[in-house]
XYZ file of C-alpha atoms in Angstrom:
558
model
C -65.476 12.075 157.871
C -66.896 13.746 154.785
C -63.408 13.589 153.266
C -63.710 9.787 153.266
C -66.820 10.051 151.094
C -65.055 12.260 148.552
C -62.039 9.949 148.302
C -64.209 6.836 148.043
C -66.360 8.317 145.274
C -63.239 9.369 143.352
C -61.832 5.843 143.575
C -65.105 4.208 142.539
C -65.159 3.313 138.829
C -68.629 4.413 137.718
C -70.038 3.722 134.265
C -72.585 5.784 132.329
C -74.526 3.713 129.762
C -76.551 4.717 126.714
C -78.654 2.294 124.653
C -80.186 3.433 121.340
C -82.247 0.537 120.017
C -84.294 0.232 116.824
C -87.714 -1.225 117.722
C -89.468 -1.832 114.388
C -89.449 1.750 113.167
C -89.292 3.477 116.548
C -86.180 4.332 118.518
C -85.917 3.418 122.176
C -83.408 5.472 124.143
C -82.216 4.179 127.511
C -79.785 5.998 129.799
C -78.440 4.530 133.011
C -76.081 5.692 135.750
C -75.653 5.264 139.492
C -78.838 7.230 140.212
C -81.206 5.121 138.094
C -82.380 4.155 134.607
C -84.631 6.095 132.243
C -86.239 4.612 129.099
C -88.266 6.489 126.498
C -89.106 6.508 122.785
C -87.697 9.240 120.532
C -88.071 10.349 116.922
C -85.375 9.636 114.341
C -85.741 12.878 112.371
C -83.879 15.120 114.889
C -80.995 12.634 114.913
C -80.796 12.729 111.111
C -80.646 16.528 111.178
C -77.904 16.434 113.786
C -75.816 13.977 111.739
C -76.025 16.257 108.694
C -74.832 19.233 110.747
C -72.045 17.188 112.320
C -70.815 15.902 108.937
C -70.627 19.430 107.508
C -68.773 20.685 110.589
C -66.217 17.867 110.599
C -65.462 18.227 106.882
C -64.843 21.951 107.349
C -62.483 21.388 110.295
C -60.549 18.705 108.417
C -60.009 21.127 105.543
C -58.835 23.895 107.904
C -56.419 21.619 109.764
C -56.825 23.233 113.192
C -59.647 24.341 115.471
C -60.509 28.056 115.293
C -62.496 30.058 117.829
C -65.530 29.947 115.583
C -65.197 26.184 115.149
C -64.809 25.755 118.907
C -68.027 27.684 119.528
C -69.852 25.615 116.909
C -68.568 22.415 118.529
C -70.045 23.507 121.858
C -73.393 24.147 120.159
C -73.317 20.675 118.599
C -72.407 19.170 121.969
C -75.395 20.786 123.665
C -77.669 19.779 120.774
C -76.674 16.112 121.076
C -77.101 16.252 124.846
C -80.616 17.595 124.352
C -81.436 14.602 122.145
C -79.850 11.847 124.256
C -79.567 13.105 127.844
C -82.999 14.339 128.861
C -82.923 14.352 132.649
C -79.378 12.951 132.844
C -75.787 14.166 132.938
C -72.743 12.191 131.819
C -70.901 11.142 134.967
C -68.376 8.532 135.995
C -65.108 7.395 134.462
C -66.405 5.270 131.593
C -69.089 5.678 128.924
C -70.642 2.663 127.187
C -72.735 3.289 124.067
C -74.745 0.345 122.730
C -76.721 0.359 119.484
C -77.995 -2.108 116.909
C -78.577 0.247 113.984
C -77.051 2.984 111.853
C -76.853 5.270 114.872
C -73.351 4.039 115.628
C -72.222 7.132 113.673
C -73.463 9.445 116.450
C -70.413 11.132 118.045
C -71.192 10.486 121.713
C -67.607 11.578 122.347
C -68.733 15.235 122.155
C -71.372 14.931 124.899
C -70.737 17.514 127.654
C -68.931 16.079 130.665
C -67.341 17.927 133.599
C -66.653 21.266 131.867
C -65.446 19.515 128.732
C -66.310 16.723 126.317
C -66.823 13.068 127.188
C -64.013 12.038 124.845
C -61.621 14.256 126.817
C -62.704 13.201 130.307
C -63.415 9.460 130.159
C -62.796 6.265 128.251
C -65.562 5.341 125.807
C -66.425 1.946 124.368
C -69.150 1.102 121.874
C -71.109 -2.128 121.888
C -72.458 -3.104 118.474
C -75.297 -5.527 119.132
C -74.545 -8.334 116.691
C -74.604 -12.114 116.691
C -72.205 -13.522 119.272
C -68.723 -14.138 117.939
C -68.513 -17.455 119.795
C -70.791 -18.982 117.172
C -67.721 -19.462 114.986
C -66.169 -21.782 117.527
C -62.619 -21.752 118.801
C -61.068 -20.915 122.114
C -62.584 -17.716 123.451
C -59.646 -17.179 125.794
C -57.209 -17.272 122.875
C -59.479 -15.094 120.754
C -59.941 -12.448 123.422
C -56.669 -12.735 125.290
C -53.447 -10.744 125.121
C -51.912 -10.479 121.655
C -48.488 -12.049 121.075
C -47.253 -9.512 118.488
C -48.346 -6.642 116.249
C -48.838 -7.313 112.521
C -48.950 -4.187 110.317
C -50.777 -4.294 106.963
C -49.984 -1.207 104.845
C -52.105 -0.593 101.740
C -49.800 1.553 99.545
C -51.211 4.177 97.201
C -49.676 7.097 95.326
C -51.259 9.813 97.455
C -50.488 8.065 100.765
C -47.074 6.580 100.051
C -45.090 9.094 102.108
C -47.446 9.132 105.111
C -47.716 5.320 105.147
C -43.957 4.921 105.200
C -43.754 7.410 108.050
C -46.466 5.580 109.999
C -44.903 2.130 109.512
C -41.474 3.473 110.474
C -42.846 5.105 113.629
C -44.597 1.920 114.759
C -41.606 -0.294 114.000
C -39.040 1.932 115.734
C -40.984 2.729 118.926
C -39.102 1.344 121.931
C -42.233 0.356 123.852
C -43.822 -1.329 120.850
C -40.593 -3.138 119.930
C -40.041 -4.531 123.424
C -43.586 -5.734 124.098
C -45.450 -6.143 120.803
C -42.635 -7.155 118.412
C -44.071 -5.470 115.288
C -43.788 -7.041 111.846
C -44.846 -5.680 108.437
C -46.846 -7.782 105.970
C -47.152 -6.126 102.546
C -48.273 -9.006 100.306
C -49.934 -12.315 101.101
C -52.440 -14.776 99.742
C -55.626 -16.302 101.116
C -53.904 -19.335 102.654
C -51.504 -17.079 104.579
C -54.445 -15.061 105.849
C -56.128 -18.208 107.154
C -52.902 -19.299 108.841
C -52.231 -15.947 110.512
C -55.821 -15.501 111.659
C -55.334 -18.100 114.409
C -52.049 -16.783 115.864
C -53.675 -14.411 118.341
C -51.762 -11.362 117.081
C -52.772 -7.716 117.148
C -53.602 -6.379 113.666
C -53.050 -2.853 112.350
C -54.326 -1.767 108.927
C -53.063 1.473 107.349
C -54.304 2.941 104.086
C -57.400 3.835 102.101
C -60.573 2.048 103.156
C -64.331 2.269 102.964
C -67.047 1.453 105.426
C -67.659 -1.918 103.719
C -64.311 -2.834 102.138
C -60.677 -3.117 103.219
C -57.423 -4.314 101.636
C -55.187 -6.483 103.833
C -51.805 -7.372 102.337
C -53.113 -7.020 98.797
C -56.338 -8.955 99.471
C -59.538 -6.933 99.182
C -61.991 -8.204 101.785
C -65.730 -7.527 101.906
C -67.958 -8.235 104.949
C -69.132 -11.672 103.640
C -65.488 -12.762 103.262
C -64.616 -11.530 106.743
C -67.568 -13.266 108.404
C -66.387 -16.618 107.023
C -63.093 -16.344 108.941
C -62.374 -17.628 112.445
C -60.240 -14.782 113.766
C -58.340 -14.971 117.033
C -57.403 -11.293 117.039
C -57.688 -9.404 120.353
C -57.516 -5.893 118.828
C -57.776 -4.646 115.226
C -56.984 -1.018 114.341
C -58.484 -0.017 110.971
C -56.516 3.186 110.403
C -58.512 4.428 107.417
C -61.431 6.667 106.515
C -64.981 5.706 107.599
C -63.841 2.372 109.090
C -65.604 3.014 112.411
C -69.163 3.275 111.072
C -70.555 0.065 112.480
C -74.238 0.218 111.551
C -75.670 -2.352 109.166
C -74.817 -5.956 108.418
C -72.449 -4.932 105.578
C -70.137 -2.810 107.740
C -66.535 -3.764 108.453
C -66.947 -3.384 112.216
C -69.909 -5.758 112.397
C -68.154 -8.300 110.158
C -64.908 -8.356 112.159
C -66.715 -8.583 115.506
C -68.832 -11.458 114.186
C -65.676 -13.212 112.956
C -64.180 -13.175 116.455
C -62.188 -9.956 116.861
C -62.256 -8.736 120.456
C -62.141 -4.982 119.797
C -62.190 -2.929 116.582
C -60.825 0.632 116.428
C -61.702 2.907 113.504
C -62.892 6.349 112.405
C -66.388 7.738 112.016
C -65.391 9.972 109.091
C -62.600 11.029 106.774
C -59.133 11.172 108.313
C -55.936 12.674 106.928
C -52.590 10.893 107.024
C -50.910 13.189 109.557
C -53.711 12.698 112.090
C -53.833 8.948 111.470
C -50.082 8.523 112.082
C -50.221 10.391 115.402
C -53.250 8.384 116.560
C -51.720 5.018 115.590
C -48.442 5.612 117.422
C -50.136 6.911 120.585
C -52.642 4.029 120.606
C -50.165 1.160 120.250
C -47.702 2.683 122.716
C -50.533 2.869 125.260
C -51.441 -0.759 124.499
C -47.790 -1.761 124.974
C -47.886 -0.122 128.408
C -50.749 -2.397 129.449
C -53.885 -0.312 128.825
C -57.202 -1.673 127.611
C -58.258 -0.693 124.045
C -60.760 1.927 125.249
C -58.223 3.534 127.599
C -55.491 3.413 124.930
C -57.876 5.181 122.549
C -58.574 7.792 125.214
C -54.840 8.518 125.388
C -54.640 8.699 121.584
C -57.411 11.322 121.578
C -55.447 13.340 124.106
C -52.322 13.200 121.928
C -54.227 14.498 118.886
C -55.783 17.330 120.894
C -52.421 18.332 122.364
C -51.050 18.795 118.827
C -54.025 20.048 116.814
C -56.363 21.633 119.360
C -58.976 20.497 121.856
C -62.160 19.043 120.385
C -60.574 18.439 116.981
C -62.790 16.116 114.881
C -59.805 13.820 114.300
C -59.924 12.916 117.992
C -63.706 12.648 118.091
C -63.745 10.392 115.006
C -61.659 7.777 116.860
C -64.024 5.087 118.170
C -63.646 1.661 119.744
C -66.143 -1.192 119.390
C -65.892 -4.157 121.721
C -67.728 -7.462 121.738
C -69.719 -8.059 124.912
C -67.577 -11.051 125.901
C -64.287 -9.256 125.300
C -62.011 -8.652 128.297
C -58.558 -7.351 127.412
C -55.978 -9.115 129.552
C -53.379 -6.357 129.574
C -50.294 -6.682 131.821
C -51.679 -4.013 134.164
C -55.066 -5.653 134.770
C -54.047 -6.976 138.209
C -53.324 -3.451 139.363
C -56.787 -2.331 138.237
C -58.468 -5.230 140.076
C -56.586 -4.490 143.293
C -57.535 -0.819 143.036
C -61.207 -1.680 142.538
C -61.275 -4.061 145.526
C -59.431 -1.526 147.656
C -61.861 1.237 146.720
C -64.843 -0.951 147.637
C -63.299 -1.882 150.993
C -62.500 1.758 151.705
C -66.086 2.761 150.914
C -67.478 0.126 153.301
C -65.073 1.240 156.041
C -66.123 4.862 155.552
C -69.778 3.875 155.930
C -69.033 2.006 159.147
C -67.079 4.913 160.629
C -69.756 7.425 159.700
C -72.503 5.248 161.171
C -70.762 5.175 164.564
C -69.409 8.731 164.786
C -71.915 11.009 163.013
C -73.271 13.362 165.741
C -76.960 13.347 166.545
C -77.959 10.605 164.136
C -78.210 7.616 166.489
C -76.271 5.467 164.042
C -78.144 6.613 160.945
C -76.239 8.434 158.181
C -78.297 11.212 156.634
C -77.462 11.386 152.941
C -77.821 14.338 150.587
C -81.185 13.201 149.264
C -82.763 12.718 152.677
C -82.272 8.937 152.834
C -80.571 7.528 155.895
C -78.213 4.552 156.041
C -81.112 2.196 156.724
C -82.756 3.226 153.470
C -85.614 5.195 155.086
C -86.827 8.460 153.560
C -89.001 10.689 155.782
C -92.304 11.608 154.098
C -92.573 15.216 152.975
C -96.295 15.662 153.555
C -99.279 13.855 154.969
C -100.021 12.021 151.717
C -96.589 10.368 151.817
C -97.093 8.740 155.216
C -97.123 4.954 155.171
C -96.699 2.221 157.720
C -93.304 1.745 159.353
C -92.987 -1.651 157.691
C -93.134 -0.051 154.238
C -90.621 2.621 155.180
C -88.173 0.104 156.633
C -88.155 -1.874 153.389
C -86.996 1.034 151.207
C -83.685 0.306 149.553
C -80.350 1.955 150.327
C -79.496 4.496 147.630
C -76.122 5.546 146.281
C -74.783 8.361 148.513
C -74.226 11.920 147.323
C -76.702 11.564 144.427
C -79.291 14.328 144.085
C -82.768 12.990 143.491
C -86.109 14.709 143.053
C -88.870 14.492 145.628
C -90.912 12.218 143.361
C -88.243 9.528 143.023
C -89.534 5.981 143.217
C -88.637 3.929 146.251
C -87.729 0.841 144.257
C -85.918 2.280 141.264
C -82.513 1.085 142.477
C -83.640 -2.537 142.284
C -85.293 -2.067 138.882
C -82.181 -0.359 137.486
C -79.977 -3.242 138.637
C -82.301 -5.793 137.053
C -82.439 -3.779 133.841
C -78.661 -3.393 133.456
C -78.132 -7.089 134.164
C -80.442 -7.978 131.248
C -79.902 -5.248 128.611
C -79.956 -7.708 125.692
C -83.091 -9.681 126.465
C -85.356 -7.319 124.515
C -87.588 -6.851 127.537
C -86.539 -3.355 128.497
C -88.836 -1.744 130.988
C -90.328 1.521 129.799
C -91.421 2.720 133.210
C -89.828 6.024 134.139
C -88.220 5.254 137.459
C -88.386 8.884 138.527
C -92.186 8.764 138.811
C -93.957 9.025 142.133
C -94.381 6.134 144.527
C -97.587 4.414 143.407
C -97.727 1.757 146.138
C -101.207 0.990 147.371
C -101.944 2.966 150.520
C -105.033 4.100 152.321
C -106.046 7.623 151.288
C -106.193 10.235 153.996
C -109.670 11.067 155.182
C -110.574 14.385 156.714
C -112.584 15.074 159.845
C -115.189 17.794 159.630
C -114.682 19.460 162.987
C -112.173 17.811 165.289
C -108.627 18.033 163.893
C -107.741 14.777 165.677
C -110.579 12.317 165.074
C -110.355 8.862 166.673
C -113.235 7.481 164.631
C -111.284 7.758 161.382
C -109.333 4.788 160.041
C -106.388 6.961 158.955
C -103.684 7.686 161.567
C -103.787 11.432 160.809
C -106.931 13.383 159.915
C -107.233 17.116 159.397
C -109.776 19.561 158.164
C -107.594 20.985 155.360
C -107.224 18.542 152.427
C -104.203 20.380 151.024
C -100.671 19.426 152.126
C -99.191 21.600 154.823
C -97.708 24.742 153.310
C -94.345 26.320 153.979
C -95.945 29.208 155.845
C -97.905 26.836 158.086
C -94.731 24.894 158.843
C -92.962 28.079 159.909
C -95.929 29.029 162.112
C -95.921 25.626 163.809
C -92.157 25.701 164.293
C -92.361 29.200 165.774
C -95.158 28.213 168.114
C -93.216 25.143 169.172
C -90.021 27.090 169.888
C -91.819 29.635 172.108
C -92.708 28.825 175.689
C -96.382 29.628 175.839
C -98.838 28.854 178.581
C -101.788 26.483 178.248
C -105.213 27.808 177.289
C -106.751 25.611 179.959
C -107.970 27.671 182.960
C -106.530 25.036 185.292
C -102.964 25.718 184.184
C -103.288 29.229 182.798
C -101.019 30.759 185.315
C -98.115 28.384 184.804
C -95.121 29.554 182.755
C -95.008 26.256 180.896
C -97.531 23.458 181.237
C -96.886 19.728 181.294
C -98.710 19.483 177.968
C -96.321 21.954 176.297
C -93.227 20.188 177.662
C -94.462 16.790 176.535
C -95.563 18.233 173.175
C -92.141 19.695 172.447
C -90.555 16.343 173.294
C -92.993 14.606 170.941
C -92.161 16.946 168.039
C -88.385 16.837 168.439
C -87.985 13.106 169.067
C -87.945 10.375 166.411
C -91.146 8.400 165.943
C -91.600 5.051 164.137
C -94.961 6.081 162.673
C -95.367 9.862 162.389
C -93.110 12.139 160.352
C -91.797 15.452 161.739
C -94.417 17.396 159.776
C -97.197 15.128 161.030
C -96.066 15.514 164.659
C -96.118 19.299 164.358
C -99.625 19.162 162.863
C -100.859 16.924 165.703
C -99.444 19.256 168.365
C -100.961 22.334 166.735
C -104.337 20.600 166.518
C -104.234 19.663 170.200
C -103.344 23.229 171.164
C -106.452 24.516 169.386
C -108.689 21.743 170.785
C -111.389 22.905 173.164
C -110.591 20.465 175.964
C -109.016 20.349 179.384
C -105.301 19.943 179.978
C -105.828 16.360 181.100
C -107.747 15.428 177.944
C -105.037 16.976 175.770
C -102.347 15.044 177.639
C -104.238 11.767 177.177
C -104.585 12.330 173.442
C -100.934 13.397 173.084
C -99.721 10.296 174.939
C -101.865 8.077 172.709
C -100.101 9.490 169.661
C -96.691 9.085 171.274
C -97.440 5.401 171.936
C -98.659 4.727 168.359
C -96.331 2.181 166.710
C -97.875 1.928 163.232
C -98.873 -1.720 163.716
C -102.294 -1.014 162.232
C -103.970 1.686 160.212
C -106.016 2.825 163.247
C -104.783 5.075 166.040
C -104.638 3.689 169.551
C -107.892 4.193 171.353
C -107.842 6.476 174.373
């Protein structure tokens, strides 16, 4: 049955999310995955230092052309450094990474974050969300704007130093069999403003090739700045800006922000300087993947793989490739139906696995014990006396994602808070509570009796003379005493091999109880063994504890 869990988790399409938000001079970092959400404030200075180191490293690798052993070691150091800044208490998991920011920190290369013995850019598809004004403000049909493109329009920007590489790139895109059959490429070298306005509403894919800057681009001989772009009403599903620094999306004057605000569904660009030979390989691999029915983020993932297969793993040319997508964008690729069917099938398979495990797991009475100690009903047994609450509180604890390791201080309600947070990430009301804190629900504190280890005058269901939680050594002593068949200390039953009290006590410790945890039951039995009372009195007290149902905070009276 455990095999079902492994297959179901592999089929599930998990998403790891990172938000880096500028809050009036302070940075708020939020990370979220299937195990919960963590929000905290960080300083900007370490991020600035990291960006300077990353820029120097990438420029050096671009000049060398290939990754060396020394460069590979330095890349690993940079990867761990970025993880230390962004992933405190988290690890990148899942099949998709979403990075959302509203500031200059879009230049951070989250693609180099460590992930499954490699880099995130190598192991998963990555999409960036630039938090800008909604593109729908410009009007128009959102389905046409964000739907499947009808053809691919190529805009080369010729220059003396790039003439040969541009011709090679245009020829490769135009002659590709997959691109010809499905995207019908056309080349537009010169046009005027009226032609730009006319073509902006055709719903075509756009590909720019040539020199560019972070805040200026030349399309068909027209030099466009962000204010000019924002005035357009573009119905362009995907735009590939195949030029240097075109993927730096921070600031209102960036090309990425301007095109997304104008209505482009997804913008692909580069975080830094890119040479012609790398750009040509990336462009061909990207548009062939799009022609095969992939989404922009998945097509970019395949383009990264093609660059690494030719120029070395972790090459900055692959890391520089980034994809920004508007929050309302949904690429309607030909293969989307297959992805939907797979997702529904994986969910159904997961539910079926849960049902089978609930009925066939040995010794669990229908409850599935998960890796973090939570059963299928959402109940977590308390670890010490201070964690004991009423059965009503325990029964209301939420079901947690299986096979997720969680610390002993995890909050009982963090699953609900994480869901509410992810559903409203843009409302500006992010919760700053750390969901891995201890359970702070209001409960009655445990009082301690002065002499009798089981005091019926106390309002707490369990009282003991030692205020400290039960130690590991004490637990072993209790377990050992429970496993041995010892006679009663009562003179009336001293000669018996095993008294009725010991038999009933062992049953009490080993059986499930709606009110007392396993540790609490062992403590009660040990206290009764040491009690100076007759066998009958001990039996009466033991039965009263066995009949306790947690309906009130007081123990049943004898």
